[in-house]
Tab-separated table of C-alpha atoms (C1' of nucleotides) in Angstrom:
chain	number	residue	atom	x	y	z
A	156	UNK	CA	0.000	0.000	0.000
A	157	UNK	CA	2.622	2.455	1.172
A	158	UNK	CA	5.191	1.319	-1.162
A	159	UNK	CA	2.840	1.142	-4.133
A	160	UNK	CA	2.243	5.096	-3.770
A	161	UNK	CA	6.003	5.343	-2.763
A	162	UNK	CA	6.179	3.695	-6.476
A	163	UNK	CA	3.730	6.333	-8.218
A	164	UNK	CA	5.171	9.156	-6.922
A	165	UNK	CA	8.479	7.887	-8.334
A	166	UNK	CA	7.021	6.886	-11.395
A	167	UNK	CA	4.850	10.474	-11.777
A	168	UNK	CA	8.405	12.494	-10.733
A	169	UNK	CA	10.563	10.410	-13.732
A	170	UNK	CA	7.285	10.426	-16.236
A	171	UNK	CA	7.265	14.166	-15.428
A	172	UNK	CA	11.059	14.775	-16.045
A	173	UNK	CA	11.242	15.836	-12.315
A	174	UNK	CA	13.758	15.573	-9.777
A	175	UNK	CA	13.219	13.493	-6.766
A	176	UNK	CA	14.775	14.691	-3.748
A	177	UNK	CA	15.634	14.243	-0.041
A	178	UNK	CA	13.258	16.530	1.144
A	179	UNK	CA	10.232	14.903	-1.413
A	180	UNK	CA	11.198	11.235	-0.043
A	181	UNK	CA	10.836	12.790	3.542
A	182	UNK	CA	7.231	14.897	3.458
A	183	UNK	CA	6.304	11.198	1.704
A	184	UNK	CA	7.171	9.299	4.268
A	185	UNK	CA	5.672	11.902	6.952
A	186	UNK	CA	2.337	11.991	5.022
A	187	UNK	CA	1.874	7.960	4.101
A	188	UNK	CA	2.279	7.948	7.940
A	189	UNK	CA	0.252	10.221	8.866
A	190	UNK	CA	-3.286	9.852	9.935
A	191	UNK	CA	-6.241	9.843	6.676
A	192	UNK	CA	-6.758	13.556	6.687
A	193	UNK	CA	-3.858	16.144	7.421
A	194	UNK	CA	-3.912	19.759	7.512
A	195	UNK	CA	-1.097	21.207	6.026
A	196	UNK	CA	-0.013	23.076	9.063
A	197	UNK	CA	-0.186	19.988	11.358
A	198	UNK	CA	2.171	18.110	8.518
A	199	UNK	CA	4.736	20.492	8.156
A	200	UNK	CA	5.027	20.484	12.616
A	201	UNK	CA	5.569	17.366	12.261
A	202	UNK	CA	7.909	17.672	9.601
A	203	UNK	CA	9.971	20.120	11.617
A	204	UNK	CA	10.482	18.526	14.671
A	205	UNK	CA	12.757	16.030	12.837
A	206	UNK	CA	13.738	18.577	9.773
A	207	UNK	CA	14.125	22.250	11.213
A	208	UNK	CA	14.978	23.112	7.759
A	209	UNK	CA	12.476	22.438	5.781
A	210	UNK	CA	10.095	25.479	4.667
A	211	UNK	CA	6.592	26.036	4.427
A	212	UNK	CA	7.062	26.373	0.644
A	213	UNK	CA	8.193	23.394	-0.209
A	214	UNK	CA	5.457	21.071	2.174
A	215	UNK	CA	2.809	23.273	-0.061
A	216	UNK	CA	4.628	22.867	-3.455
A	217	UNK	CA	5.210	19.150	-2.371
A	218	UNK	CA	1.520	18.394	-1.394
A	219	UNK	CA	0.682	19.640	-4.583
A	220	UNK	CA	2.512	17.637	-6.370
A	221	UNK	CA	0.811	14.179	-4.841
A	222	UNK	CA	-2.204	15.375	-5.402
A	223	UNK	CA	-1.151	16.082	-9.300
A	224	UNK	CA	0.352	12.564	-9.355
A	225	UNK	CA	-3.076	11.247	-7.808
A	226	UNK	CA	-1.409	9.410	-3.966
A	227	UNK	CA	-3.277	12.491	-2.642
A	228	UNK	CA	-6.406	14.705	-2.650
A	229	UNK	CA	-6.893	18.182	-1.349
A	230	UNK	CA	-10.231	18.016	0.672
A	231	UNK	CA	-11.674	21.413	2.558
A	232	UNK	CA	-13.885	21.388	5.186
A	233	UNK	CA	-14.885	24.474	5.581
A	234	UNK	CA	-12.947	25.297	8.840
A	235	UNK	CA	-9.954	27.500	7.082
A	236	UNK	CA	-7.634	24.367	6.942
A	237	UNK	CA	-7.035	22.654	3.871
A	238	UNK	CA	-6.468	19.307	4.293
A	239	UNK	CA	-5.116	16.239	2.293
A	240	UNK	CA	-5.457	12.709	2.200
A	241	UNK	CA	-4.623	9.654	0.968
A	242	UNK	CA	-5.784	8.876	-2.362
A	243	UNK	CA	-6.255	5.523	-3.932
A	244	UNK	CA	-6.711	5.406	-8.088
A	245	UNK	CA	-10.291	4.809	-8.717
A	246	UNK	CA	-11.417	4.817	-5.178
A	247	UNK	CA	-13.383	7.648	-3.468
A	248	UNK	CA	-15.061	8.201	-0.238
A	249	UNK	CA	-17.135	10.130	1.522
A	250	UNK	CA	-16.709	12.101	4.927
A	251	UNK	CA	-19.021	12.063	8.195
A	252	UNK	CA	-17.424	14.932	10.181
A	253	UNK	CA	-18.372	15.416	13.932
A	254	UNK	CA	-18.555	19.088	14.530
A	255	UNK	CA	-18.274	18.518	18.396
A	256	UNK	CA	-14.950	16.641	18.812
A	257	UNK	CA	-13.333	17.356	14.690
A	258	UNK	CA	-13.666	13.442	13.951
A	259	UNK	CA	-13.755	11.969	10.407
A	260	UNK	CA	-15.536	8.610	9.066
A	261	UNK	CA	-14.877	7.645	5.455
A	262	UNK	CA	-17.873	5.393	4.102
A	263	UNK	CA	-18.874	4.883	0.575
A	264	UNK	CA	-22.280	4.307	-0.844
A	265	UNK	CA	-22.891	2.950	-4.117
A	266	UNK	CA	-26.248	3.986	-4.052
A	267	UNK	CA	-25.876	7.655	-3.248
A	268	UNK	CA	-23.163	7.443	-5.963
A	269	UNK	CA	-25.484	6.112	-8.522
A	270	UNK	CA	-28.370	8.310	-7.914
A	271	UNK	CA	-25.795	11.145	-8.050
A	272	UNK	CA	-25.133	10.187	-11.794
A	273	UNK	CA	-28.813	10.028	-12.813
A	274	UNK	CA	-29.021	13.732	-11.499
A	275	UNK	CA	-25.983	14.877	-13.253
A	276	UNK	CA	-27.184	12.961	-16.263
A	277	UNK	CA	-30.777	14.989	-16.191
A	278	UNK	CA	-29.196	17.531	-16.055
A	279	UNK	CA	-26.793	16.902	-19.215
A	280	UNK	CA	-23.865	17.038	-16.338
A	281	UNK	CA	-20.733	14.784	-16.694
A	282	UNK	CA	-19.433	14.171	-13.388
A	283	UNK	CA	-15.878	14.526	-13.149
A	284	UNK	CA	-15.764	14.669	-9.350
A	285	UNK	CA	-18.152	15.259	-6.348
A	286	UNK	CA	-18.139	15.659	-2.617
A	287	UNK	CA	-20.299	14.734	-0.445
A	288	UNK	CA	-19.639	15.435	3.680
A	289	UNK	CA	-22.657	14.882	6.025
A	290	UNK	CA	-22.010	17.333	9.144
A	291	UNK	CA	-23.078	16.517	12.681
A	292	UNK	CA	-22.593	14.727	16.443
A	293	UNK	CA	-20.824	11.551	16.384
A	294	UNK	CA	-21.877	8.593	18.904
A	295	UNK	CA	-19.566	9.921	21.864
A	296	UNK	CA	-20.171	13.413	21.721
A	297	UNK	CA	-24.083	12.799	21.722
A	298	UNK	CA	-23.719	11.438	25.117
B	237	UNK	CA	-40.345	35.903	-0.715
B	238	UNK	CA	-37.676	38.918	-0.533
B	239	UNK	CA	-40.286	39.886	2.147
B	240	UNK	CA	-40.479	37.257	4.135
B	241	UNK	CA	-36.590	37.195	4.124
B	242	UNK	CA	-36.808	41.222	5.064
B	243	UNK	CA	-38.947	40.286	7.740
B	244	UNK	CA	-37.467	37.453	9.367
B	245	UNK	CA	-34.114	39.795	9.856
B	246	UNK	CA	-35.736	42.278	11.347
B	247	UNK	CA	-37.115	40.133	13.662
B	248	UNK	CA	-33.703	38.356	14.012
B	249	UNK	CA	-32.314	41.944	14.950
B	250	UNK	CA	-35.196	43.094	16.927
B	251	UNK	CA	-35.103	39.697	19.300
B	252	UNK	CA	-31.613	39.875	19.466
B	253	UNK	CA	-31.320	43.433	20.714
B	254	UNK	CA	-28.989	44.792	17.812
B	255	UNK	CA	-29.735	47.638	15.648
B	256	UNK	CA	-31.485	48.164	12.538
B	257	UNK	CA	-29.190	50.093	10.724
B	258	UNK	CA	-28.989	51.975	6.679
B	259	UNK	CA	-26.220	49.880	5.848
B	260	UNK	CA	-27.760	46.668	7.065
B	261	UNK	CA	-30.730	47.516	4.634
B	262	UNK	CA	-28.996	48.033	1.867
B	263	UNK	CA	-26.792	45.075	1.946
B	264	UNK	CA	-29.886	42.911	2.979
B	265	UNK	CA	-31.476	44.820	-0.264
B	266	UNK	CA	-28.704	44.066	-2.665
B	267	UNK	CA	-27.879	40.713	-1.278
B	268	UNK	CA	-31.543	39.421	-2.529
B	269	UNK	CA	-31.261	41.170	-5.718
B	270	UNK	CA	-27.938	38.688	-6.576
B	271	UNK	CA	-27.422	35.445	-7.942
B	272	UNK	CA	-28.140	32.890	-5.342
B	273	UNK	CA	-24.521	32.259	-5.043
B	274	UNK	CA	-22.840	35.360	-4.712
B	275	UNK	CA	-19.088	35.955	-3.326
B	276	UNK	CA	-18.205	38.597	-0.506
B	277	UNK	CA	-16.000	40.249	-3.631
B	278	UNK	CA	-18.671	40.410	-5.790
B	279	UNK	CA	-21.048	41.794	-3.362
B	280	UNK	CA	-18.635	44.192	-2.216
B	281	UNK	CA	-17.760	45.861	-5.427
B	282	UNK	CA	-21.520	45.994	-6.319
B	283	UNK	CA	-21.932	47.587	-3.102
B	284	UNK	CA	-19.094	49.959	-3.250
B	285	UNK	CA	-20.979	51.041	-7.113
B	286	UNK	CA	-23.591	52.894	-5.182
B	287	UNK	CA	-22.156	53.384	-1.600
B	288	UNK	CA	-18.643	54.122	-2.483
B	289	UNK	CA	-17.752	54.700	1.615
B	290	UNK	CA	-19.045	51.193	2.882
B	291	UNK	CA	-16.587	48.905	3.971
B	292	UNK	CA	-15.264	45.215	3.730
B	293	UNK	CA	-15.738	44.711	7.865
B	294	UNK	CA	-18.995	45.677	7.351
B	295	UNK	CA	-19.772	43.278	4.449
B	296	UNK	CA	-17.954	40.654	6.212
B	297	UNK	CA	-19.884	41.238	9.465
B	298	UNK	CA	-23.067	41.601	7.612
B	299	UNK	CA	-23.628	38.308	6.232
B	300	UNK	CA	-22.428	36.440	9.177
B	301	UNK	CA	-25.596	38.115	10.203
B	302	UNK	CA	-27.290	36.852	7.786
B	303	UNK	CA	-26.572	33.234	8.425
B	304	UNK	CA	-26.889	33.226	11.799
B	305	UNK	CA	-30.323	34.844	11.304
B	306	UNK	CA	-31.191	31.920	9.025
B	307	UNK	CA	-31.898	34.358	5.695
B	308	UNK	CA	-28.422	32.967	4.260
B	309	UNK	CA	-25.865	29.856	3.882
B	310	UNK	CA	-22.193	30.018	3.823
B	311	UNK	CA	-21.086	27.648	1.350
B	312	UNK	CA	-17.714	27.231	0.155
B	313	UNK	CA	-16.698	25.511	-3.726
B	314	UNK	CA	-12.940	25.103	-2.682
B	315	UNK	CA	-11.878	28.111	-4.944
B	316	UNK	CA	-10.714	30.122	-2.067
B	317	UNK	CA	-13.837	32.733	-2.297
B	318	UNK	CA	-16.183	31.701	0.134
B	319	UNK	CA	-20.238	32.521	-1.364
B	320	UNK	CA	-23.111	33.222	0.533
B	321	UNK	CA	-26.671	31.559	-1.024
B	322	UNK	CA	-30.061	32.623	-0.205
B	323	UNK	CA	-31.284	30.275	2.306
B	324	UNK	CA	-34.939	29.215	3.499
B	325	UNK	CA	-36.299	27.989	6.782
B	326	UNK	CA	-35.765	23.779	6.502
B	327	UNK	CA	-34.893	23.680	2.714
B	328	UNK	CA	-31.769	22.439	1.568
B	329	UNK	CA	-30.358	21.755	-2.022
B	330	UNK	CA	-27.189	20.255	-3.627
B	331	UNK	CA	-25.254	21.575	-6.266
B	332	UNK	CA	-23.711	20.648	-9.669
B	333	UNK	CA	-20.900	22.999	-10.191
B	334	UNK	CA	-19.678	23.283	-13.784
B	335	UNK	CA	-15.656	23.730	-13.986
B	336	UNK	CA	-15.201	25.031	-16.931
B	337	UNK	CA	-17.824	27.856	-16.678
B	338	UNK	CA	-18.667	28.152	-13.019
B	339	UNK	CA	-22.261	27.692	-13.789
B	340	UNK	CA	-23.797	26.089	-10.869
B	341	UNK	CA	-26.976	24.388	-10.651
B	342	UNK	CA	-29.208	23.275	-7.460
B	343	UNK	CA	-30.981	20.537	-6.822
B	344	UNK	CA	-32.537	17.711	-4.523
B	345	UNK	CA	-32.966	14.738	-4.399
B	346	UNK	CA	-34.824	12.904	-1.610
B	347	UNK	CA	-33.807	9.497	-2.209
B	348	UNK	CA	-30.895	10.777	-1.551
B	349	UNK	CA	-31.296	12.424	1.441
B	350	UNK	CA	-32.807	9.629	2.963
B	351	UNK	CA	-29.911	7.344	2.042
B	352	UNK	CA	-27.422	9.850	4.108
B	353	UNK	CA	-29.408	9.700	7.086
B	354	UNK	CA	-29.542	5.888	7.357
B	355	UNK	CA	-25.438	6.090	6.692
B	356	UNK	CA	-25.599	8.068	9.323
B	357	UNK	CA	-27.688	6.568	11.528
B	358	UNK	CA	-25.445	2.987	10.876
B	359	UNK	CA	-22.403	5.284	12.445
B	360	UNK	CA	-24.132	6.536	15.187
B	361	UNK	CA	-23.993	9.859	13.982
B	362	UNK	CA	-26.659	12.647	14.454
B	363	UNK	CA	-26.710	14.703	10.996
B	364	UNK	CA	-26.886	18.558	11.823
B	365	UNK	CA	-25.730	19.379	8.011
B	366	UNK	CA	-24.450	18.392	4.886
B	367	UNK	CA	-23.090	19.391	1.706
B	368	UNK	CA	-22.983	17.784	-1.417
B	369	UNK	CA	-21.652	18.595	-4.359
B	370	UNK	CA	-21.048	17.279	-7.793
B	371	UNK	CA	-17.931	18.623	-9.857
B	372	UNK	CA	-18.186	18.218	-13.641
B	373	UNK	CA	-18.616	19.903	-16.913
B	374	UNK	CA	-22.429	21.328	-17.800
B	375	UNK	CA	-23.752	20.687	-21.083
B	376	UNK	CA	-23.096	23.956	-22.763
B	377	UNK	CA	-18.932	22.973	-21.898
B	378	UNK	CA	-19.326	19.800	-23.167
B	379	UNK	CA	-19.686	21.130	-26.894
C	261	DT	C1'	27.062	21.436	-16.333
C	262	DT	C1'	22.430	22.040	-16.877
C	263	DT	C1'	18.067	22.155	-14.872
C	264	DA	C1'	15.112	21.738	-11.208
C	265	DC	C1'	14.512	22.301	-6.127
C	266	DT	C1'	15.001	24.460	-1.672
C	267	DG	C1'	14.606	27.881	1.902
C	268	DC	C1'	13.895	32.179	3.014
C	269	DA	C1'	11.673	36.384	3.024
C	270	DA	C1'	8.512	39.224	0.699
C	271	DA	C1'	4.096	39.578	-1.452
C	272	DA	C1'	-0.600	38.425	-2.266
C	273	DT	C1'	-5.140	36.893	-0.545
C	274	DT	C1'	-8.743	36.524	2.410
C	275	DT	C1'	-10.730	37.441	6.858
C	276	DT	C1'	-10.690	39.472	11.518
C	277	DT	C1'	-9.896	42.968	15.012
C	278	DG	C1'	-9.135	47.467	17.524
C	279	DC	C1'	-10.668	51.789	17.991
C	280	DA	C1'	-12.313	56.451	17.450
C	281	DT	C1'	-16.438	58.263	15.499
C	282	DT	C1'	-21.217	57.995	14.259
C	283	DA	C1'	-25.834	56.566	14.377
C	284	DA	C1'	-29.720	53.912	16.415
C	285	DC	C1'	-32.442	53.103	20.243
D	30	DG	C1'	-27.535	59.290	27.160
D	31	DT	C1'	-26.351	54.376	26.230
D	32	DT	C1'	-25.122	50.982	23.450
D	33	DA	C1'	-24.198	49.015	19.190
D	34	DA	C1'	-22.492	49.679	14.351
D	35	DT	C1'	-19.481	51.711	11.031
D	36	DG	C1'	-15.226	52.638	8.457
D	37	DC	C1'	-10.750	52.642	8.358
D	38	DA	C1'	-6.385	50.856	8.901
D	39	DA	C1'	-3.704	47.482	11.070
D	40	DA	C1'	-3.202	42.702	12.166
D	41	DA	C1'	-3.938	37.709	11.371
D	42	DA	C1'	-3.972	33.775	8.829
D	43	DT	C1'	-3.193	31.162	4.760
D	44	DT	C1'	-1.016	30.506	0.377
D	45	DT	C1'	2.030	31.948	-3.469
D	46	DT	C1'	6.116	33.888	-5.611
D	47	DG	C1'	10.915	35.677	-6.585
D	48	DC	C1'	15.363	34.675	-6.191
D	49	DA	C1'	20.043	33.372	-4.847
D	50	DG	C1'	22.158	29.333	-3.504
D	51	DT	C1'	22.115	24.092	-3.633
D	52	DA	C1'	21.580	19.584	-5.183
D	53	DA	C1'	19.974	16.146	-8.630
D	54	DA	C1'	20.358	14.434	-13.298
DNA sequence: TTTACTGCAAAATTTTTGCATTAAC
DNA sequence: GTTAATGCAAAAATTTTGCAGTAAA
């Protein structure tokens, strides 16, 4: 899993006529082991307690760059941070997002997906992408 | 319908104990004459046409207002310009957003809607909110 | 040795805040 | 008269850019 996006990311940076480099190989490593959704800031702390080097341009210009070469997808929700996570070719999911406690549930629903293509399709749409977050108190935080 | 809207913020203000102010009106006035997704920007300069000596704060300020009062939504496309929509009491609607043109189109979709809540409900999770949005090219872009 | 990448600081964006003044109640 | 709202400018917060120096190919 890890090493297969290690793999595209190689593959996307020689394809692209890119350079890889230590500082690439290391925000990789920090993100695939990081937790499904990241904010940038929270990434590049971590990032700096073991690099004090590294700057906040190159953790943007880097996170960019996965989500270009598809191991990554910028997701906002709403709250000023932008986040990433980790992408899988093909694969998408949707967020339930506690707004008590900040937690985040992936599911997917074929159902939902399918129904979202007949709308699209009525109304001559082509879906190229979609989002779909459902906002409210999660189990815990109801008690 | 603009009425109703009018109304309900006054109330909002009156129950709340703020003001009624001239600046409140007009932005109220030229909010509901826009699009029903309009950006702060976009407001702003329209404003600015007729009341050259209004300011951003007050923009800013002003439709947090409105959404807490109910009258409007803050939704956000992940461009980096956060829109405010017209809103009514209990309804809610989706949106195809075309990418090429910006053209964005509401719906809903009930089926739908129900299908969230049982996802949802199989998580434990108390829906407050959700967004959902489908990215794609309309059919004017596909030509 | 050529080309891309990095880190820094400066700039650009978007949104918020402090405060003296003004206007509503 | 009190209290809240406004407008401005300054401050925050987030993201991008320019550029000289550095490192990959």
């Amino acid at each position: 899993m890890k090493q297969a996006k290690k793999k595209a990311f190689r593959d996307f940076i020689t394809q692209k006529g890119l350079k890889s480099t230590r500082q690439r190989d290391v925000i990789l490593d920090c993100f695939l082991a990081s937790a499904r959704h990241i904010s940038i800031e929270e990434l590049y702390l971590k990032l700096r307690a073991k690099n004090p080097n590294i700057g906040y341009a190159t953790v943007y210009r880097t996170l960019k760059l996965f989500a270009e070469s598809g191991i990554a997808r910028e997701i906002q929700f709403g709250d000023g941070q932008t986040r990433y996570e980790h992408a899988t070719e093909g694969e998408h999911h949707d967020h339930l997002v506690c707004t008590r406690c900040g937690k985040i549930i992936e599911f997917e629903n074929e159902t939902i997906e399918k129904l979202q293509e007949e709308v699209a399709k009525s109304h001559g749409f082509l879906i190229e992408n979609h989002k779909l977050e459902l906002y409210g108190v999660c189990s815990l935080c109801k008690k």
